Amino acid sequence: MTATVRVTTDSAQPIWASRGDRRIGWARAAVGTGDDAAAAVLLDLLERDSMLTPEVAVELVPGIWDLCATPMLVLSVDRWAALFRRAGYTHDERPAEPPRDPVRLYRGSDPRGEFGMCWSSNPDVARLLASHYPGEGRVWTAIVEPWRLLAFVAPLYEDQYVVDTAGLAPELFEGPDLVSKLDLDVLMERLDAVVDTAAAEGRLP
Amino acid sequence: MTEKLSPVDLHLKAMDVLDVALAGRPDPSGLREILGADLEVLERGDLVRLVMVVAADASLAIGPRTRPDVRRRLGRMRLEAMWQGSE
């Protein structure tokens, strides 16, 4: 007796679609366990294979970005930009219109981090992060065109824009001499005050 | 000295942070207060992941969006984690 095995596929779905679905599932699971690198790499693979839909990108890209402490160690600027552009501009993880006008933003890091993609509209956030690098920390500023703005995330405390920094020309705003004199408690109090004001005015997200 | 947190350790620590975040104290509590000496041995990435896992858990526990006061505490903790952790 000979058994006949028939392999069937749903004609509406390409045969590799289930593989994409599994990767999306893995990416969601990776977010749940806090594995930022796995989640970002899975999304990158999906995007490269043209399997990342805008809907899934909106759901996962800003959240996975938020999960990453050092996103530039996981993917390059152009790969992150490709992921965010697939999602379209988001504000606090929701689809939104990007700002119409250029915005002045600030970034704090050591000299290696000048072209990182996390920028804040609040210079105190950049100062605080620059102070993580004693003797080396500095704050850059740039007027950023709307097309470079990929998303607005972390609206509480960080006021963070994700910026496509390819070709950006930041200016040094404060060097290590100024950053080293910063009082962290004073900076944190000022950041608390910004959030207090937003709360009093009913503007907390 | 740094150590890599296992997913289980991460969740156990995240539950401690979540308890404080949900307690609703008037002043945002810091990671150092919650984790104590553990803070010294955690990598920056682990600290940020820890806070974001808490944010995901809080969102699941409370609803589609995390309650504003909890979100505020977590926002402060995340910034603190970005500053505190070793690299």
mmCIF file of C-alpha atoms in Angstrom:
data_model
loop_
_atom_site.group_PDB
_atom_site.id
_atom_site.type_symbol
_atom_site.label_atom_id
_atom_site.label_comp_id
_atom_site.label_asym_id
_atom_site.label_seq_id
_atom_site.Cartn_x
_atom_site.Cartn_y
_atom_site.Cartn_z
ATOM 1 C CA MET A 1 0.000 0.000 0.000
ATOM 2 C CA THR A 2 1.355 3.315 -1.009
ATOM 3 C CA ALA A 3 0.510 6.456 0.941
ATOM 4 C CA THR A 4 0.010 9.595 -1.059
ATOM 5 C CA VAL A 5 1.224 12.759 0.574
ATOM 6 C CA ARG A 6 -0.157 15.983 -0.773
ATOM 7 C CA VAL A 7 1.470 19.257 0.134
ATOM 8 C CA THR A 8 -0.965 22.119 -0.113
ATOM 9 C CA THR A 9 -0.578 25.818 0.425
ATOM 10 C CA ASP A 10 -3.123 28.564 0.812
ATOM 11 C CA SER A 11 -3.141 30.072 -2.652
ATOM 12 C CA ALA A 12 -3.706 33.563 -1.204
ATOM 13 C CA GLN A 13 -0.497 33.339 0.834
ATOM 14 C CA PRO A 14 3.008 32.997 -0.560
ATOM 15 C CA ILE A 15 4.735 29.930 0.834
ATOM 16 C CA TRP A 16 7.166 32.016 2.885
ATOM 17 C CA ALA A 17 4.455 34.052 4.609
ATOM 18 C CA SER A 18 4.295 31.710 7.584
ATOM 19 C CA ARG A 19 8.037 32.173 8.074
ATOM 20 C CA GLY A 20 7.449 35.927 8.252
ATOM 21 C CA ASP A 21 4.603 35.428 10.699
ATOM 22 C CA ARG A 22 6.857 33.322 12.903
ATOM 23 C CA ARG A 23 9.532 36.014 12.869
ATOM 24 C CA ILE A 24 6.951 38.601 13.898
ATOM 25 C CA GLY A 25 5.908 36.298 16.724
ATOM 26 C CA TRP A 26 9.515 35.876 17.800
ATOM 27 C CA ALA A 27 10.053 39.642 17.670
ATOM 28 C CA ARG A 28 7.004 40.149 19.928
ATOM 29 C CA ALA A 29 8.307 37.486 22.301
ATOM 30 C CA ALA A 30 11.763 39.077 22.314
ATOM 31 C CA VAL A 31 10.196 42.397 23.318
ATOM 32 C CA GLY A 32 8.420 40.635 26.177
ATOM 33 C CA THR A 33 11.674 39.238 27.536
ATOM 34 C CA GLY A 34 13.586 42.466 27.019
ATOM 35 C CA ASP A 35 15.878 41.049 24.349
ATOM 36 C CA ASP A 36 16.379 44.226 22.345
ATOM 37 C CA ALA A 37 19.021 42.892 19.979
ATOM 38 C CA ALA A 38 17.019 39.820 18.975
ATOM 39 C CA ALA A 39 13.894 41.878 18.409
ATOM 40 C CA ALA A 40 15.688 44.496 16.304
ATOM 41 C CA VAL A 41 17.558 41.934 14.197
ATOM 42 C CA LEU A 42 14.346 40.025 13.521
ATOM 43 C CA LEU A 43 12.638 43.206 12.377
ATOM 44 C CA ASP A 44 15.628 44.020 10.182
ATOM 45 C CA LEU A 45 15.424 40.601 8.530
ATOM 46 C CA LEU A 46 11.714 41.078 7.931
ATOM 47 C CA GLU A 47 12.291 44.491 6.361
ATOM 48 C CA ARG A 48 15.078 43.210 4.132
ATOM 49 C CA ASP A 49 12.765 40.424 2.924
ATOM 50 C CA SER A 50 9.943 42.941 2.260
ATOM 51 C CA MET A 51 7.831 41.143 4.885
ATOM 52 C CA LEU A 52 7.490 44.037 7.325
ATOM 53 C CA THR A 53 4.116 45.669 6.800
ATOM 54 C CA PRO A 54 3.519 49.252 7.956
ATOM 55 C CA GLU A 55 1.015 47.960 10.521
ATOM 56 C CA VAL A 56 3.521 45.608 12.135
ATOM 57 C CA ALA A 57 6.233 48.266 11.876
ATOM 58 C CA VAL A 58 4.075 50.783 13.789
ATOM 59 C CA GLU A 59 3.355 48.152 16.413
ATOM 60 C CA LEU A 60 6.948 47.038 16.947
ATOM 61 C CA VAL A 61 9.618 49.465 15.699
ATOM 62 C CA PRO A 62 9.192 52.379 18.179
ATOM 63 C CA GLY A 63 8.786 49.956 21.093
ATOM 64 C CA ILE A 64 11.889 47.968 20.188
ATOM 65 C CA TRP A 65 13.826 51.202 19.739
ATOM 66 C CA ASP A 66 12.717 52.239 23.221
ATOM 67 C CA LEU A 67 13.958 48.917 24.559
ATOM 68 C CA CYS A 68 17.475 49.447 23.228
ATOM 69 C CA ALA A 69 19.969 51.148 25.528
ATOM 70 C CA THR A 70 22.551 51.327 22.742
ATOM 71 C CA PRO A 71 20.623 50.946 19.481
ATOM 72 C CA MET A 72 23.643 51.859 17.336
ATOM 73 C CA LEU A 73 25.376 48.706 18.548
ATOM 74 C CA VAL A 74 22.500 46.608 17.221
ATOM 75 C CA LEU A 75 21.761 48.138 13.795
ATOM 76 C CA SER A 76 23.257 50.905 11.674
ATOM 77 C CA VAL A 77 21.685 54.333 11.135
ATOM 78 C CA ASP A 78 20.459 53.417 7.664
ATOM 79 C CA ARG A 79 18.867 50.155 8.861
ATOM 80 C CA TRP A 80 17.074 51.843 11.753
ATOM 81 C CA ALA A 81 15.957 54.592 9.368
ATOM 82 C CA ALA A 82 14.577 51.960 6.980
ATOM 83 C CA LEU A 83 12.584 50.381 9.829
ATOM 84 C CA PHE A 84 11.171 53.706 11.020
ATOM 85 C CA ARG A 85 10.342 54.809 7.488
ATOM 86 C CA ARG A 86 8.396 51.580 6.998
ATOM 87 C CA ALA A 87 6.292 52.541 10.033
ATOM 88 C CA GLY A 88 5.930 56.187 8.999
ATOM 89 C CA TYR A 89 6.292 58.981 11.541
ATOM 90 C CA THR A 90 4.956 58.067 14.988
ATOM 91 C CA HIS A 91 4.367 60.144 18.096
ATOM 92 C CA ASP A 92 4.400 58.156 21.304
ATOM 93 C CA GLU A 93 4.056 54.926 19.310
ATOM 94 C CA ARG A 94 1.024 56.157 17.344
ATOM 95 C CA PRO A 95 0.949 57.239 13.679
ATOM 96 C CA ALA A 96 1.125 61.040 13.450
ATOM 97 C CA GLU A 97 2.050 63.937 11.211
ATOM 98 C CA PRO A 98 5.692 64.962 11.614
ATOM 99 C CA PRO A 99 6.472 68.549 12.667
ATOM 100 C CA ARG A 100 6.107 70.951 9.741
ATOM 101 C CA ASP A 101 9.090 73.091 10.676
ATOM 102 C CA PRO A 102 12.690 72.266 11.556
ATOM 103 C CA VAL A 103 13.288 71.748 15.287
ATOM 104 C CA ARG A 104 16.361 72.489 17.385
ATOM 105 C CA LEU A 105 17.500 69.338 19.134
ATOM 106 C CA TYR A 106 20.301 68.352 21.496
ATOM 107 C CA ARG A 107 22.329 65.215 22.020
ATOM 108 C CA GLY A 108 24.654 64.278 24.883
ATOM 109 C CA SER A 109 27.319 61.603 24.552
ATOM 110 C CA ASP A 110 31.038 60.982 24.367
ATOM 111 C CA PRO A 111 32.917 61.862 21.134
ATOM 112 C CA ARG A 112 32.031 58.512 19.570
ATOM 113 C CA GLY A 113 28.332 59.251 19.832
ATOM 114 C CA GLU A 114 27.994 62.451 17.831
ATOM 115 C CA PHE A 115 25.901 60.828 15.124
ATOM 116 C CA GLY A 116 23.665 58.686 17.309
ATOM 117 C CA MET A 117 19.962 58.874 16.518
ATOM 118 C CA CYS A 118 18.518 59.844 19.962
ATOM 119 C CA TRP A 119 18.069 63.604 20.201
ATOM 120 C CA SER A 120 16.069 65.619 22.723
ATOM 121 C CA SER A 121 14.269 68.927 22.478
ATOM 122 C CA ASN A 122 15.401 69.582 26.067
ATOM 123 C CA PRO A 123 19.121 70.432 26.457
ATOM 124 C CA ASP A 124 19.053 69.273 30.086
ATOM 125 C CA VAL A 125 18.395 65.696 28.934
ATOM 126 C CA ALA A 126 21.468 65.897 26.700
ATOM 127 C CA ARG A 127 23.507 67.407 29.550
ATOM 128 C CA LEU A 128 22.486 64.597 31.887
ATOM 129 C CA LEU A 129 23.433 61.896 29.380
ATOM 130 C CA ALA A 130 26.716 63.651 28.511
ATOM 131 C CA SER A 131 27.650 63.666 32.182
ATOM 132 C CA HIS A 132 27.738 59.857 32.063
ATOM 133 C CA TYR A 133 31.179 60.255 30.439
ATOM 134 C CA PRO A 134 33.484 62.084 32.902
ATOM 135 C CA GLY A 135 36.006 64.260 31.081
ATOM 136 C CA GLU A 136 34.693 63.265 27.656
ATOM 137 C CA GLY A 137 30.988 64.078 27.649
ATOM 138 C CA ARG A 138 29.748 66.824 25.369
ATOM 139 C CA VAL A 139 26.466 68.214 24.084
ATOM 140 C CA TRP A 140 25.764 68.751 20.392
ATOM 141 C CA THR A 141 22.942 70.691 18.820
ATOM 142 C CA ALA A 142 21.415 70.750 15.354
ATOM 143 C CA ILE A 143 18.436 72.290 13.624
ATOM 144 C CA VAL A 144 16.822 69.188 12.227
ATOM 145 C CA GLU A 145 14.706 69.210 9.076
ATOM 146 C CA PRO A 146 11.317 67.433 9.294
ATOM 147 C CA TRP A 147 12.302 64.736 6.790
ATOM 148 C CA ARG A 148 15.002 63.581 9.195
ATOM 149 C CA LEU A 149 12.525 63.148 12.080
ATOM 150 C CA LEU A 150 11.572 59.477 12.204
ATOM 151 C CA ALA A 151 9.601 59.366 15.462
ATOM 152 C CA PHE A 152 8.973 61.079 18.773
ATOM 153 C CA VAL A 153 9.363 58.616 21.654
ATOM 154 C CA ALA A 154 9.761 58.703 25.426
ATOM 155 C CA PRO A 155 7.668 61.852 25.927
ATOM 156 C CA LEU A 156 8.207 61.792 29.704
ATOM 157 C CA TYR A 157 11.594 63.102 30.817
ATOM 158 C CA GLU A 158 13.516 62.358 27.606
ATOM 159 C CA ASP A 159 11.448 64.230 24.974
ATOM 160 C CA GLN A 160 13.289 62.126 22.480
ATOM 161 C CA TYR A 161 13.208 62.394 18.705
ATOM 162 C CA VAL A 162 14.668 59.609 16.602
ATOM 163 C CA VAL A 163 16.710 61.346 13.897
ATOM 164 C CA ASP A 164 18.128 60.088 10.600
ATOM 165 C CA THR A 165 21.622 61.479 11.135
ATOM 166 C CA ALA A 166 23.140 60.464 7.776
ATOM 167 C CA GLY A 167 24.798 63.659 6.528
ATOM 168 C CA LEU A 168 23.708 65.729 9.538
ATOM 169 C CA ALA A 169 26.172 68.427 10.650
ATOM 170 C CA PRO A 170 25.781 68.905 14.426
ATOM 171 C CA GLU A 171 27.471 71.805 16.209
ATOM 172 C CA LEU A 172 29.202 71.484 19.543
ATOM 173 C CA PHE A 173 26.923 73.127 22.127
ATOM 174 C CA GLU A 174 28.789 72.402 25.379
ATOM 175 C CA GLY A 175 32.199 70.752 25.703
ATOM 176 C CA PRO A 176 33.673 68.534 28.437
ATOM 177 C CA ASP A 177 34.776 71.541 30.495
ATOM 178 C CA LEU A 178 31.169 72.701 30.922
ATOM 179 C CA VAL A 179 29.665 69.221 31.173
ATOM 180 C CA SER A 180 32.049 68.260 33.981
ATOM 181 C CA LYS A 181 30.725 71.130 36.109
ATOM 182 C CA LEU A 182 27.097 69.997 35.912
ATOM 183 C CA ASP A 183 25.243 69.240 39.127
ATOM 184 C CA LEU A 184 23.218 66.086 38.488
ATOM 185 C CA ASP A 185 20.762 66.720 41.298
ATOM 186 C CA VAL A 186 20.001 70.174 39.906
ATOM 187 C CA LEU A 187 19.540 68.734 36.408
ATOM 188 C CA MET A 188 17.172 66.061 37.689
ATOM 189 C CA GLU A 189 15.212 68.639 39.670
ATOM 190 C CA ARG A 190 14.826 70.735 36.516
ATOM 191 C CA LEU A 191 13.620 67.694 34.566
ATOM 192 C CA ASP A 192 11.175 66.835 37.378
ATOM 193 C CA ALA A 193 9.885 70.418 37.207
ATOM 194 C CA VAL A 194 9.202 70.118 33.463
ATOM 195 C CA VAL A 195 7.109 66.999 34.070
ATOM 196 C CA ASP A 196 5.414 68.589 37.107
ATOM 197 C CA THR A 197 4.350 71.529 34.937
ATOM 198 C CA ALA A 198 3.036 69.209 32.230
ATOM 199 C CA ALA A 199 1.071 67.261 34.863
ATOM 200 C CA ALA A 200 -0.396 70.456 36.373
ATOM 201 C CA GLU A 201 -1.495 71.574 32.920
ATOM 202 C CA GLY A 202 -2.998 68.162 32.107
ATOM 203 C CA ARG A 203 -0.439 67.501 29.376
ATOM 204 C CA LEU A 204 0.933 64.182 30.620
ATOM 205 C CA PRO A 205 0.674 61.578 27.848
ATOM 206 C CA MET B 1 32.450 44.410 37.209
ATOM 207 C CA THR B 2 29.299 43.623 35.294
ATOM 208 C CA GLU B 3 27.054 40.607 34.998
ATOM 209 C CA LYS B 4 24.555 39.591 32.364
ATOM 210 C CA LEU B 5 21.046 39.209 33.696
ATOM 211 C CA SER B 6 19.217 36.064 32.717
ATOM 212 C CA PRO B 7 15.627 36.592 31.503
ATOM 213 C CA VAL B 8 14.385 35.084 34.780
ATOM 214 C CA ASP B 9 16.551 37.411 36.898
ATOM 215 C CA LEU B 10 15.433 40.313 34.746
ATOM 216 C CA HIS B 11 11.785 39.545 35.421
ATOM 217 C CA LEU B 12 12.355 39.021 39.150
ATOM 218 C CA LYS B 13 14.061 42.395 39.442
ATOM 219 C CA ALA B 14 11.451 43.951 37.173
ATOM 220 C CA MET B 15 8.719 42.786 39.548
ATOM 221 C CA ASP B 16 10.411 44.649 42.417
ATOM 222 C CA VAL B 17 10.571 47.788 40.304
ATOM 223 C CA LEU B 18 6.979 47.359 39.175
ATOM 224 C CA ASP B 19 5.794 47.034 42.789
ATOM 225 C CA VAL B 20 7.344 50.402 43.592
ATOM 226 C CA ALA B 21 6.134 51.996 40.371
ATOM 227 C CA LEU B 22 2.581 50.904 41.101
ATOM 228 C CA ALA B 23 2.688 51.919 44.768
ATOM 229 C CA GLY B 24 1.878 55.497 43.874
ATOM 230 C CA ARG B 25 4.305 57.283 46.140
ATOM 231 C CA PRO B 26 4.267 61.032 45.630
ATOM 232 C CA ASP B 27 7.978 61.140 44.791
ATOM 233 C CA PRO B 28 9.314 59.037 41.939
ATOM 234 C CA SER B 29 11.493 56.320 43.433
ATOM 235 C CA GLY B 30 14.940 55.797 42.003
ATOM 236 C CA LEU B 31 16.432 52.583 40.730
ATOM 237 C CA ARG B 32 19.206 52.815 43.295
ATOM 238 C CA GLU B 33 16.679 52.865 46.119
ATOM 239 C CA ILE B 34 14.854 49.852 44.718
ATOM 240 C CA LEU B 35 17.764 47.695 43.626
ATOM 241 C CA GLY B 36 20.388 48.799 46.141
ATOM 242 C CA ALA B 37 23.834 47.330 45.586
ATOM 243 C CA ASP B 38 22.630 45.414 42.522
ATOM 244 C CA LEU B 39 22.818 48.655 40.616
ATOM 245 C CA GLU B 40 26.613 48.637 40.749
ATOM 246 C CA VAL B 41 26.965 45.394 38.846
ATOM 247 C CA LEU B 42 24.329 45.848 36.184
ATOM 248 C CA GLU B 43 25.150 46.836 32.632
ATOM 249 C CA ARG B 44 23.479 49.911 31.233
ATOM 250 C CA GLY B 45 21.658 47.801 28.674
ATOM 251 C CA ASP B 46 20.292 45.513 31.383
ATOM 252 C CA LEU B 47 19.077 48.465 33.409
ATOM 253 C CA VAL B 48 17.226 49.971 30.461
ATOM 254 C CA ARG B 49 15.821 46.565 29.513
ATOM 255 C CA LEU B 50 14.699 46.093 33.090
ATOM 256 C CA VAL B 51 12.738 49.336 33.076
ATOM 257 C CA MET B 52 11.232 48.605 29.670
ATOM 258 C CA VAL B 53 10.151 45.127 30.746
ATOM 259 C CA VAL B 54 8.458 46.779 33.698
ATOM 260 C CA ALA B 55 6.769 49.213 31.325
ATOM 261 C CA ALA B 56 5.493 46.312 29.230
ATOM 262 C CA ASP B 57 4.282 44.472 32.333
ATOM 263 C CA ALA B 58 2.640 47.616 33.685
ATOM 264 C CA SER B 59 0.910 48.170 30.378
ATOM 265 C CA LEU B 60 -0.389 44.613 30.424
ATOM 266 C CA ALA B 61 -1.453 44.857 34.052
ATOM 267 C CA ILE B 62 -3.205 48.178 33.776
ATOM 268 C CA GLY B 63 -4.522 48.275 30.249
ATOM 269 C CA PRO B 64 -3.486 49.168 26.727
ATOM 270 C CA ARG B 65 -1.632 52.228 27.936
ATOM 271 C CA THR B 66 0.212 52.479 31.220
ATOM 272 C CA ARG B 67 -1.355 54.777 33.833
ATOM 273 C CA PRO B 68 0.172 58.291 33.578
ATOM 274 C CA ASP B 69 1.589 58.368 37.117
ATOM 275 C CA VAL B 70 3.222 54.951 36.628
ATOM 276 C CA ARG B 71 4.496 56.018 33.239
ATOM 277 C CA ARG B 72 6.036 59.055 34.830
ATOM 278 C CA ARG B 73 7.923 56.971 37.381
ATOM 279 C CA LEU B 74 9.095 54.616 34.679
ATOM 280 C CA GLY B 75 10.155 57.519 32.462
ATOM 281 C CA ARG B 76 12.346 58.846 35.243
ATOM 282 C CA MET B 77 13.739 55.404 35.993
ATOM 283 C CA ARG B 78 14.600 54.896 32.330
ATOM 284 C CA LEU B 79 16.534 58.139 32.165
ATOM 285 C CA GLU B 80 18.236 57.205 35.424
ATOM 286 C CA ALA B 81 19.103 53.806 33.950
ATOM 287 C CA MET B 82 20.602 55.477 30.881
ATOM 288 C CA TRP B 83 22.836 57.494 33.151
ATOM 289 C CA GLN B 84 23.642 54.951 35.856
ATOM 290 C CA GLY B 85 24.528 51.693 34.198
ATOM 291 C CA SER B 86 28.028 50.655 33.245
ATOM 292 C CA GLU B 87 28.939 49.984 29.608
#
